[in-house]
PDB file of N, CA and C in Angstrom:
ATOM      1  N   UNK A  26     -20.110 -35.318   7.089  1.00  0.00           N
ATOM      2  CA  UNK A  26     -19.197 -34.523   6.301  1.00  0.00           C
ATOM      3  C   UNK A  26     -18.956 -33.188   7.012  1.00  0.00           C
ATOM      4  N   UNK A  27     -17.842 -32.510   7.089  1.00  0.00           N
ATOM      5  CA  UNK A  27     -17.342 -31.040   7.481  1.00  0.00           C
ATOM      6  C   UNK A  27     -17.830 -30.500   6.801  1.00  0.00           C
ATOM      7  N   UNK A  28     -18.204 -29.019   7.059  1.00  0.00           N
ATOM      8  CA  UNK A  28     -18.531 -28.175   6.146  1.00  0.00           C
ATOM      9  C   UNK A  28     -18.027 -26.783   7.149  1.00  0.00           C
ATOM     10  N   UNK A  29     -17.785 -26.147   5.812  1.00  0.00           N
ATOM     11  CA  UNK A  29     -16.942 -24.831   6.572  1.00  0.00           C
ATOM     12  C   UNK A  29     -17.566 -23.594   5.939  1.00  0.00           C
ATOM     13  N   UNK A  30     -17.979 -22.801   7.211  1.00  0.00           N
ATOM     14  CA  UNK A  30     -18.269 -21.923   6.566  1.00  0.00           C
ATOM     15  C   UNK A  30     -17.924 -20.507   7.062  1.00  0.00           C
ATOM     16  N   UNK A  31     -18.000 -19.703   5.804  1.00  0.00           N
ATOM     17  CA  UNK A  31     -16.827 -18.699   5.868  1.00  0.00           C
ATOM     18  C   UNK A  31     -17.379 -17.532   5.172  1.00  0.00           C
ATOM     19  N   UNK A  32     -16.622 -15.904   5.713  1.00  0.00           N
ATOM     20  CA  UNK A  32     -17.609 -14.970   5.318  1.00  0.00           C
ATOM     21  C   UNK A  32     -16.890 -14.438   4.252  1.00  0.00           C
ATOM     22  N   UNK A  33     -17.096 -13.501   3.288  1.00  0.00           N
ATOM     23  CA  UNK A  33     -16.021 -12.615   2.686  1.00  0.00           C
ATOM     24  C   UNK A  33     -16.794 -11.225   2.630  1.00  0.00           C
ATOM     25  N   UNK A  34     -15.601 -10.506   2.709  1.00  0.00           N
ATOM     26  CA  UNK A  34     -15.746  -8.810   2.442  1.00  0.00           C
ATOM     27  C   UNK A  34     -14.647  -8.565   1.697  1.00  0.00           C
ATOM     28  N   UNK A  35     -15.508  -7.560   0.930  1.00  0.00           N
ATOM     29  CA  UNK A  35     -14.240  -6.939   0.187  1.00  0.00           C
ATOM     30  C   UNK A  35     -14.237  -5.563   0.143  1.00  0.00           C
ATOM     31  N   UNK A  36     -12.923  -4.889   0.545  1.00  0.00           N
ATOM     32  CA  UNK A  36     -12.586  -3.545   1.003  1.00  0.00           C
ATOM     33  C   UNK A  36     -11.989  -2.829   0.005  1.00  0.00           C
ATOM     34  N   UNK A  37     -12.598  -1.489  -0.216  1.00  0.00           N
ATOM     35  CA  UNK A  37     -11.475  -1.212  -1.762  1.00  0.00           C
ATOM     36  C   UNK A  37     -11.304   0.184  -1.179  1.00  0.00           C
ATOM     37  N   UNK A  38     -10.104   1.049  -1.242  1.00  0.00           N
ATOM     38  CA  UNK A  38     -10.124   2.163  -0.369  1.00  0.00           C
ATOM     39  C   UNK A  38      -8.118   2.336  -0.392  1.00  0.00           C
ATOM     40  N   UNK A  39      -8.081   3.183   0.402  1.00  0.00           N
ATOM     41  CA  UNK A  39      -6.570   3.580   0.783  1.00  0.00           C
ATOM     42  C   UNK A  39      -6.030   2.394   2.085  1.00  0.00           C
ATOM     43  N   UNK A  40      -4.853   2.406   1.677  1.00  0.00           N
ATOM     44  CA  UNK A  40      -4.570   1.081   2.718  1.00  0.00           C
ATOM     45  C   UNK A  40      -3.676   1.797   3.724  1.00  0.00           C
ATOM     46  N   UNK A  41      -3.698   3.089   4.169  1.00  0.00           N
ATOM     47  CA  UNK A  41      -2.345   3.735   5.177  1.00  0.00           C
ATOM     48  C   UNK A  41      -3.636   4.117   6.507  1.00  0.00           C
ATOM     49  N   UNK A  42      -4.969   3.456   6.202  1.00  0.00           N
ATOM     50  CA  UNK A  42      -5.343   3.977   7.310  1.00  0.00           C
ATOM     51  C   UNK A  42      -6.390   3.463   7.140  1.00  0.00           C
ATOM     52  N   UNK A  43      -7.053   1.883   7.546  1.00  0.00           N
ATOM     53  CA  UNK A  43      -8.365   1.189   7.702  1.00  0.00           C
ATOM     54  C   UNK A  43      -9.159   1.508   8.992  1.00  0.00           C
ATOM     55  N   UNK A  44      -9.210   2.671   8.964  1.00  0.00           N
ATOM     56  CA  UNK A  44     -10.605   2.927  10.183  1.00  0.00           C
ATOM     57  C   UNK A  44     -11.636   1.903  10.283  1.00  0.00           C
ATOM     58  N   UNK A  45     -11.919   1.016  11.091  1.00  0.00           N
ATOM     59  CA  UNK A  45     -13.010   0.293  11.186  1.00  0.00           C
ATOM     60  C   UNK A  45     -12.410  -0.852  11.546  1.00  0.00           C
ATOM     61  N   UNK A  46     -11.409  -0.930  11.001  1.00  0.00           N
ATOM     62  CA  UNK A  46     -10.941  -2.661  10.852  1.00  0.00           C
ATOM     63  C   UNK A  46     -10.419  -2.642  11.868  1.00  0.00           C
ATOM     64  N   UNK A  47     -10.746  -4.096  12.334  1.00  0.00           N
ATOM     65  CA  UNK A  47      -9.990  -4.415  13.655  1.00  0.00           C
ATOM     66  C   UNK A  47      -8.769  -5.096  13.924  1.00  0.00           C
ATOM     67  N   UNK A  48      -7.911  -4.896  15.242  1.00  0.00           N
ATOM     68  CA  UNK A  48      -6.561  -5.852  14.618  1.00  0.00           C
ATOM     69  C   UNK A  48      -6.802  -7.237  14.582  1.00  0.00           C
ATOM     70  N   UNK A  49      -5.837  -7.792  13.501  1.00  0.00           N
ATOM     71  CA  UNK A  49      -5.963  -9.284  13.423  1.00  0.00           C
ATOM     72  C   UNK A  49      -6.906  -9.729  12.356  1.00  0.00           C
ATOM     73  N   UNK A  50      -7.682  -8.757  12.304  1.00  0.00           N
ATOM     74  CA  UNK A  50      -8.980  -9.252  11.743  1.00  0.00           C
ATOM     75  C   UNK A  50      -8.909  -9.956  10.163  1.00  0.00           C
ATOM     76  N   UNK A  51      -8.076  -9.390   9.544  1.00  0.00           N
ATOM     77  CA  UNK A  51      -7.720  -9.661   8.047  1.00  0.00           C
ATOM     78  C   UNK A  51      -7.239 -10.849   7.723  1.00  0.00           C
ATOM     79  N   UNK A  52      -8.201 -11.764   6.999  1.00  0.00           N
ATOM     80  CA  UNK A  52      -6.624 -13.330   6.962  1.00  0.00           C
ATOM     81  C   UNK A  52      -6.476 -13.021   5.512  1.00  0.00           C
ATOM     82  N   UNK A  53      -6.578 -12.283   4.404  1.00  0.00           N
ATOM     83  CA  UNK A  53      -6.045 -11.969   2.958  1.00  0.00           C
ATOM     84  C   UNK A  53      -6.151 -10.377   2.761  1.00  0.00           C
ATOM     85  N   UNK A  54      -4.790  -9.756   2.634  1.00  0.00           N
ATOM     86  CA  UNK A  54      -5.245  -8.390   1.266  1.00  0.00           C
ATOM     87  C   UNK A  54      -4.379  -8.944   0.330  1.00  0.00           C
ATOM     88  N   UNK A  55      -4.944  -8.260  -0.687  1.00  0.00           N
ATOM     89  CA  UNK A  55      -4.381  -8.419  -2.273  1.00  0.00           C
ATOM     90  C   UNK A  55      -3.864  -7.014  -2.624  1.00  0.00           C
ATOM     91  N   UNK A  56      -2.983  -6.283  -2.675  1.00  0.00           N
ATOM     92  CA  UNK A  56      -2.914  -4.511  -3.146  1.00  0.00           C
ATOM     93  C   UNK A  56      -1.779  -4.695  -4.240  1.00  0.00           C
ATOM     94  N   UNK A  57      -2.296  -3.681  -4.931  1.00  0.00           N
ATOM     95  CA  UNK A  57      -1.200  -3.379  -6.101  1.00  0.00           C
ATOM     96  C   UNK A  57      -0.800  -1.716  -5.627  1.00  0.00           C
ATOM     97  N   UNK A  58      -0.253  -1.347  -4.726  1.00  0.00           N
ATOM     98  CA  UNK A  58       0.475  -0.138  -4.786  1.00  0.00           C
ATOM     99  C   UNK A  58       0.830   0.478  -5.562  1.00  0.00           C
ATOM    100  N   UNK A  59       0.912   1.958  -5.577  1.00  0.00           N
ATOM    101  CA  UNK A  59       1.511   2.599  -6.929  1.00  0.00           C
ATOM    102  C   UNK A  59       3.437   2.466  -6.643  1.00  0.00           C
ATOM    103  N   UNK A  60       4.025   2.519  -7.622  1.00  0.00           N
ATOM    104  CA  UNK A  60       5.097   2.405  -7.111  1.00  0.00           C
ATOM    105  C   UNK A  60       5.764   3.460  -7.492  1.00  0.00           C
ATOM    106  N   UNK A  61       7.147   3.811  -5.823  1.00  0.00           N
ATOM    107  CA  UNK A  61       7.809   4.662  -6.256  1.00  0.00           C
ATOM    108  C   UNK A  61       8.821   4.874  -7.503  1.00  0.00           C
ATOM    109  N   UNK A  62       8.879   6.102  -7.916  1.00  0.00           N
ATOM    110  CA  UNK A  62       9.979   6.267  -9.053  1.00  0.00           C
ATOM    111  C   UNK A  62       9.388   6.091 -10.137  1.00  0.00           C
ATOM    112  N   UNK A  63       8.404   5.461 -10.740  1.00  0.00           N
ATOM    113  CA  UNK A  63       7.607   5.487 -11.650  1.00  0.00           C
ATOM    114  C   UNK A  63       6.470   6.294 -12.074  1.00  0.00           C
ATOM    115  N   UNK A  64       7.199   7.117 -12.790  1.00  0.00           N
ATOM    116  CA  UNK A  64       6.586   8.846 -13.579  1.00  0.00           C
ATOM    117  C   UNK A  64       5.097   8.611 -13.855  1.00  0.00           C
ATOM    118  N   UNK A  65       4.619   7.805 -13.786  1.00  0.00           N
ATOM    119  CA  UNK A  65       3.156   7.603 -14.151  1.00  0.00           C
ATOM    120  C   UNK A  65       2.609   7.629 -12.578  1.00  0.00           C
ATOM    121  N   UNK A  66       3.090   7.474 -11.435  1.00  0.00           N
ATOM    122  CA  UNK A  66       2.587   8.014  -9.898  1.00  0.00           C
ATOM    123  C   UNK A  66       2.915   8.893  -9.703  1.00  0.00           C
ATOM    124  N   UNK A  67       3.777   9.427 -10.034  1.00  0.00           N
ATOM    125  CA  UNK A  67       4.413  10.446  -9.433  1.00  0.00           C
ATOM    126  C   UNK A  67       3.546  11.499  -8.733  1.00  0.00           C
ATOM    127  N   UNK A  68       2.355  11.999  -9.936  1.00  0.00           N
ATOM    128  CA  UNK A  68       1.322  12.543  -9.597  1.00  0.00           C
ATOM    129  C   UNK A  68       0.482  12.391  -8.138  1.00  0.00           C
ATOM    130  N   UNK A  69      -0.109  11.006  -7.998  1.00  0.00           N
ATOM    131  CA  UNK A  69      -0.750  10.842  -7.190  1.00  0.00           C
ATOM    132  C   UNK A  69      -0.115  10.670  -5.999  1.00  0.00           C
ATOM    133  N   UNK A  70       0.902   9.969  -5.717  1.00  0.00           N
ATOM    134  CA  UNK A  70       2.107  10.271  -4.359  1.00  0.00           C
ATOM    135  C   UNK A  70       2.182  11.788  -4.174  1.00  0.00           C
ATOM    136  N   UNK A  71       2.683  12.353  -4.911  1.00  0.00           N
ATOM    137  CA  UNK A  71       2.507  14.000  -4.843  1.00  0.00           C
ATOM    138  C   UNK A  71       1.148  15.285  -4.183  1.00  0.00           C
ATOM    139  N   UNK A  72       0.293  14.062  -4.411  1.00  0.00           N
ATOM    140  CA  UNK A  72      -0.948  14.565  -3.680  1.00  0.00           C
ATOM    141  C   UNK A  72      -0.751  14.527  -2.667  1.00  0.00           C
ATOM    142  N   UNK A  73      -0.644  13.611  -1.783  1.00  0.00           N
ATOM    143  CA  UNK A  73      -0.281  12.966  -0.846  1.00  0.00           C
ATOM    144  C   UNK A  73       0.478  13.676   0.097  1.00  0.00           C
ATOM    145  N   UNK A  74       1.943  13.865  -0.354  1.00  0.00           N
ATOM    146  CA  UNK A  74       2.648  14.473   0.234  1.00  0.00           C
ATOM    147  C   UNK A  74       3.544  15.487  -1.024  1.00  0.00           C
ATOM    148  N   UNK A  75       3.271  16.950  -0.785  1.00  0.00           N
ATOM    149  CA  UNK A  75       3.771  17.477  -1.825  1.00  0.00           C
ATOM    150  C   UNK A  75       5.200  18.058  -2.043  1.00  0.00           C
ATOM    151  N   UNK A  76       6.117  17.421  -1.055  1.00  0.00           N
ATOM    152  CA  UNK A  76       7.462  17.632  -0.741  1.00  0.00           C
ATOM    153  C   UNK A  76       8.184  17.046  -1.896  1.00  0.00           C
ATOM    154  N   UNK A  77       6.980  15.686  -2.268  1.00  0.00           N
ATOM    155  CA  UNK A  77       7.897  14.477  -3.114  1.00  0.00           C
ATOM    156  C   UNK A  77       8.222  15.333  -4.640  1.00  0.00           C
ATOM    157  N   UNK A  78       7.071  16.378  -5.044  1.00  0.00           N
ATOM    158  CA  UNK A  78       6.691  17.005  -6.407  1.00  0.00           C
ATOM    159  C   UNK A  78       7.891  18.027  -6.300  1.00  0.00           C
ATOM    160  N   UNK A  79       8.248  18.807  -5.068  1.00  0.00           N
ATOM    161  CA  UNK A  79       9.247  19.857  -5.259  1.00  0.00           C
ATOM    162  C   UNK A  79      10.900  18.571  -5.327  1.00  0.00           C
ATOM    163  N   UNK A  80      11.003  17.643  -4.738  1.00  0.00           N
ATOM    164  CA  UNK A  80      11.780  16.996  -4.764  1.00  0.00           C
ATOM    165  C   UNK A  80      12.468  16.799  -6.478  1.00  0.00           C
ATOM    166  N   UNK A  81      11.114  16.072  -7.010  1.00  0.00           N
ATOM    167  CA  UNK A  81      11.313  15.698  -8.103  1.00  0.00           C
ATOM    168  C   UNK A  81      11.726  16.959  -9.441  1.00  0.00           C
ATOM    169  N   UNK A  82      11.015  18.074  -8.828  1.00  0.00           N
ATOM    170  CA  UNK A  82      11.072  19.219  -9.563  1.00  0.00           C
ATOM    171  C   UNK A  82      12.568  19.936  -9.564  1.00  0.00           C
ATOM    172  N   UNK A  83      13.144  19.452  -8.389  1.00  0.00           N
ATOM    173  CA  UNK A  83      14.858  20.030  -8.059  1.00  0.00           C
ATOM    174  C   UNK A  83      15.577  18.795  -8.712  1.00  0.00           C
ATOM    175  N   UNK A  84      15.184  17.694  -9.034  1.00  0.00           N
ATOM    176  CA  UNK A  84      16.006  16.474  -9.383  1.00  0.00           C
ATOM    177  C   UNK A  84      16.949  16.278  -8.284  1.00  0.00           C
ATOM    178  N   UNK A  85      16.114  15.908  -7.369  1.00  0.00           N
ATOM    179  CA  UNK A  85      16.330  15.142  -6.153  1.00  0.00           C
ATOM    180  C   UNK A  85      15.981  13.766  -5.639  1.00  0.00           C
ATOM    181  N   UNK A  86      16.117  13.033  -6.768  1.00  0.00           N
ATOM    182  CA  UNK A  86      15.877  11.558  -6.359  1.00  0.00           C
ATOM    183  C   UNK A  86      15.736  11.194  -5.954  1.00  0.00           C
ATOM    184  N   UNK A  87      16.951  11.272  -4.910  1.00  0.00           N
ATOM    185  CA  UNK A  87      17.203   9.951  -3.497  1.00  0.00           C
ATOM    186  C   UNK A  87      15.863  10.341  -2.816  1.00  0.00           C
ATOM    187  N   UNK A  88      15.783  12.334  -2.313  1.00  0.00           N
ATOM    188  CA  UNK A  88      15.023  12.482  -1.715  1.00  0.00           C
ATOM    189  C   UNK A  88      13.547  12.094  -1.879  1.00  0.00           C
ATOM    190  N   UNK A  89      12.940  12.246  -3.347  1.00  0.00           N
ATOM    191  CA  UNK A  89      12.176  11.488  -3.412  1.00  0.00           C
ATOM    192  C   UNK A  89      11.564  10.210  -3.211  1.00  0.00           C
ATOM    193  N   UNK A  90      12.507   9.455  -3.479  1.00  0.00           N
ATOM    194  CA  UNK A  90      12.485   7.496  -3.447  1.00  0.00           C
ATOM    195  C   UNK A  90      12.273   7.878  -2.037  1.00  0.00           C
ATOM    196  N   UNK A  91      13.020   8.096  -0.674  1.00  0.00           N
ATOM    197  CA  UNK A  91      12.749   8.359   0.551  1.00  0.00           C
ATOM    198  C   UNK A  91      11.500   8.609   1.057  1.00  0.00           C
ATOM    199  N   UNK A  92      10.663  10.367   0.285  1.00  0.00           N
ATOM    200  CA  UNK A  92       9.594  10.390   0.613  1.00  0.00           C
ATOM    201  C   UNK A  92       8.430   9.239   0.192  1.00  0.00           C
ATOM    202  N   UNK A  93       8.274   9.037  -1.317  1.00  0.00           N
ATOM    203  CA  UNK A  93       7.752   7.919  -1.409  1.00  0.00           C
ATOM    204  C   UNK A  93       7.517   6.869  -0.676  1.00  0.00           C
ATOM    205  N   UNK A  94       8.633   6.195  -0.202  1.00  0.00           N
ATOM    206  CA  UNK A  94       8.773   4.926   0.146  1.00  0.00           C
ATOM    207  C   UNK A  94       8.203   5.201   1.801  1.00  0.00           C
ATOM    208  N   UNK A  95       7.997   6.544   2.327  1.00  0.00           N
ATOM    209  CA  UNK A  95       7.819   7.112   3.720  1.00  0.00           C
ATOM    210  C   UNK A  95       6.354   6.227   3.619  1.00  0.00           C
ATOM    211  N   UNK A  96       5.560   7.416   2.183  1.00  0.00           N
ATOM    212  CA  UNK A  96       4.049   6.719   2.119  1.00  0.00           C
ATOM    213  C   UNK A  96       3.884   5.443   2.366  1.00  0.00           C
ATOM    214  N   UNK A  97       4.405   4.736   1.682  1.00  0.00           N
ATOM    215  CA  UNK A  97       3.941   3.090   1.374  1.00  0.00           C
ATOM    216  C   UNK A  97       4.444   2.815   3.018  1.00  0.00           C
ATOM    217  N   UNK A  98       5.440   2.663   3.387  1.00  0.00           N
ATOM    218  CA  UNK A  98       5.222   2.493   4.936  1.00  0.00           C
ATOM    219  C   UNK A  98       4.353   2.598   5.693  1.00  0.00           C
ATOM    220  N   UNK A  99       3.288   3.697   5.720  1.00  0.00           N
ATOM    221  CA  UNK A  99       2.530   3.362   6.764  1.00  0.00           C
ATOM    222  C   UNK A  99       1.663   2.887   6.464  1.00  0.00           C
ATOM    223  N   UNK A 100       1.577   2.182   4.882  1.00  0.00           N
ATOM    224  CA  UNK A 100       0.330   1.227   4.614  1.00  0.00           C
ATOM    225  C   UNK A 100       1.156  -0.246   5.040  1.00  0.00           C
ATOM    226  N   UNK A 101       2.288  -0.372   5.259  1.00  0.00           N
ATOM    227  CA  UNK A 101       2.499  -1.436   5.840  1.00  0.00           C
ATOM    228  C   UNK A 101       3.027  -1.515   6.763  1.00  0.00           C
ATOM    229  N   UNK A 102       2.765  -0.447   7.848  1.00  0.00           N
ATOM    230  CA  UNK A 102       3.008  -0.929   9.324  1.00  0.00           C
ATOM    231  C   UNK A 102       1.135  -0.741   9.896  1.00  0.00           C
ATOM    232  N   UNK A 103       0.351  -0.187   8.919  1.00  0.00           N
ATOM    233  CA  UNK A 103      -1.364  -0.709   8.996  1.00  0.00           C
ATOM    234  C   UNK A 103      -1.714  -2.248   8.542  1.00  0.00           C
ATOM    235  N   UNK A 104      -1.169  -2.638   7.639  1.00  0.00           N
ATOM    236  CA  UNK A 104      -1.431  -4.067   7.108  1.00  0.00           C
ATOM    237  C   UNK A 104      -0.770  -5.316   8.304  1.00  0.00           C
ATOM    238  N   UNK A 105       0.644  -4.450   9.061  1.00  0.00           N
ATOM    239  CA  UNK A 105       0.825  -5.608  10.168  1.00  0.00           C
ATOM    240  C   UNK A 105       0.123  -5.616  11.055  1.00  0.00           C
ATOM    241  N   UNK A 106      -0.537  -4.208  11.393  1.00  0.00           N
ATOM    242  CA  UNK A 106      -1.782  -4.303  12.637  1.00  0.00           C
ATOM    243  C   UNK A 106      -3.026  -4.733  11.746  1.00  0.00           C
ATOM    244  N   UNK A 107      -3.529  -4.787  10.838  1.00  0.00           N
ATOM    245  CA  UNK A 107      -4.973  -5.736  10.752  1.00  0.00           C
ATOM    246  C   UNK A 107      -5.110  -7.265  10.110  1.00  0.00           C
ATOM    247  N   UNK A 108      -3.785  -7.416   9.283  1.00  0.00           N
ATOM    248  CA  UNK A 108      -3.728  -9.164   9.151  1.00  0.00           C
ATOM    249  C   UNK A 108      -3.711 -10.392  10.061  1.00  0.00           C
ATOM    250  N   UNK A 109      -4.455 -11.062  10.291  1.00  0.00           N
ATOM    251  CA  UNK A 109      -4.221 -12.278  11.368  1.00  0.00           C
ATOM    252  C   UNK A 109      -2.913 -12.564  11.396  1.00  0.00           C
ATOM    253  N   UNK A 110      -2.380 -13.401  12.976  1.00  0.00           N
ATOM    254  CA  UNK A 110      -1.171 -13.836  12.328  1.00  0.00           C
ATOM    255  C   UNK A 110      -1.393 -14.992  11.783  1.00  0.00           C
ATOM    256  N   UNK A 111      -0.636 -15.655  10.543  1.00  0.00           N
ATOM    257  CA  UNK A 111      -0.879 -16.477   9.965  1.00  0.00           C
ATOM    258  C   UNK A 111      -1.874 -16.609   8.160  1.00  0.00           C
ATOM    259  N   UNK A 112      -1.800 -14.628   8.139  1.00  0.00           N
ATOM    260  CA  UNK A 112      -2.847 -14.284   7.096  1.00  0.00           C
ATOM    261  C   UNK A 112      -1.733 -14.097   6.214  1.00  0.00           C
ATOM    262  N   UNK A 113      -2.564 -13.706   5.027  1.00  0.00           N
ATOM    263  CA  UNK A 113      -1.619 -13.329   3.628  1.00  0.00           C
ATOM    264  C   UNK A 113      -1.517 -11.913   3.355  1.00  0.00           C
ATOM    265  N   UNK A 114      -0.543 -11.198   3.127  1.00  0.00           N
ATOM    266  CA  UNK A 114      -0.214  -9.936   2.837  1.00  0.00           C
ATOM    267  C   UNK A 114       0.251 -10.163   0.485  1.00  0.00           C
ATOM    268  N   UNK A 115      -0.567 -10.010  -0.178  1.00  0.00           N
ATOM    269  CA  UNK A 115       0.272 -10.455  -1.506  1.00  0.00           C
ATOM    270  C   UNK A 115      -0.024  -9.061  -2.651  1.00  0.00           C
ATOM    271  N   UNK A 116       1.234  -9.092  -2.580  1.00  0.00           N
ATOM    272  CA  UNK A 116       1.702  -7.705  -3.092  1.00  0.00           C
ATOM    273  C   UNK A 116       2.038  -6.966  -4.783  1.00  0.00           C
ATOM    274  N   UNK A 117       1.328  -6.632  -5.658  1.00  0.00           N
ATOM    275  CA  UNK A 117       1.423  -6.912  -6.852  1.00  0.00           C
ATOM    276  C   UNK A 117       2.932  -6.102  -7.453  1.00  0.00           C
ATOM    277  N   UNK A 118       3.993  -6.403  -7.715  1.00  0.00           N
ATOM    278  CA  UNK A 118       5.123  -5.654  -7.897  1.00  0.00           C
ATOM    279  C   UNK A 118       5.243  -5.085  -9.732  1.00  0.00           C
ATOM    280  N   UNK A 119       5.279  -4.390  -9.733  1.00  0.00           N
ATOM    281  CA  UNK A 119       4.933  -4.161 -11.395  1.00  0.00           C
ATOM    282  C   UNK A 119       7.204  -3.858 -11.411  1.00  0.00           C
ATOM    283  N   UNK A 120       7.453  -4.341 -12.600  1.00  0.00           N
ATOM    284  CA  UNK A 120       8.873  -4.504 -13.042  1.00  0.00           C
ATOM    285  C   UNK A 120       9.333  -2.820 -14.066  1.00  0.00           C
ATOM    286  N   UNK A 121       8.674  -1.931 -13.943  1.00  0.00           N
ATOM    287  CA  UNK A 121       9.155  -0.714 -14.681  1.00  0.00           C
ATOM    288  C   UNK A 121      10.091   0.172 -13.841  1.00  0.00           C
ATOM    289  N   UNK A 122      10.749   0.812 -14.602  1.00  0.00           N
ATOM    290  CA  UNK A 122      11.981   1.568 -14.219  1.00  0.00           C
ATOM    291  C   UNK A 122      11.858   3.041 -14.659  1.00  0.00           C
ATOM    292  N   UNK A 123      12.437   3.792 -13.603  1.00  0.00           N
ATOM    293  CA  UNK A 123      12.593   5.192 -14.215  1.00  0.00           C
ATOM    294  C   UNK A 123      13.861   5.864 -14.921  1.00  0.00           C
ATOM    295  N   UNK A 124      14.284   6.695 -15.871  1.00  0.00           N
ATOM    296  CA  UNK A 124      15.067   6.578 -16.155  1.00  0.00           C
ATOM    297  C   UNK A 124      16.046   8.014 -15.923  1.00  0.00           C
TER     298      UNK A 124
END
């Protein structure tokens, strides 16, 4: 009989910058991102980068959605350097709107 055997780790942390991890190395992440435009992040993106908070504070939208969406980028041009090719990237999309 085959038998396969296989390791798991599990990483819980910021995903725009896996120090340690090596490329390729990843064959699954699972992330639920905060998402832009949705007043309940706003906060914590704002930590982050605090351009997005004066943005939002001038009612500057676009500019915001922009900075936002800047963040989440470099958690996924990090997720294309540490997923195998052939791994899973699966992305939790929550359906709320800002108004």
């Amino acid at each position: 009989m085959f038998e396969l055997e296989t390791r798991h780790e599990i990483l819980i942390g910021a995903a725009e910058e896996m120090v340690g991890v090596q490329d390729g190395s990843i064959d699954l992440v699972v992330t639920s991102p905060p998402y832009p435009m949705i007043e309940m992040w706003d906060e914590g993106l704002a930590e982050q980068d605090p351009r997005i908070a004066t943005a939002l504070a001038e009612g500057a939208g676009e500019q915001a959605f922009e900075l936002m969406h800047g963040l989440l980028d470099r958690v996924w041009a990090e997720l294309a350097r540490v997923v195998r090719p052939g791994g899973f990237v699966c992305v939790n999309v929550g359906d709320a709107t800002r108004k």
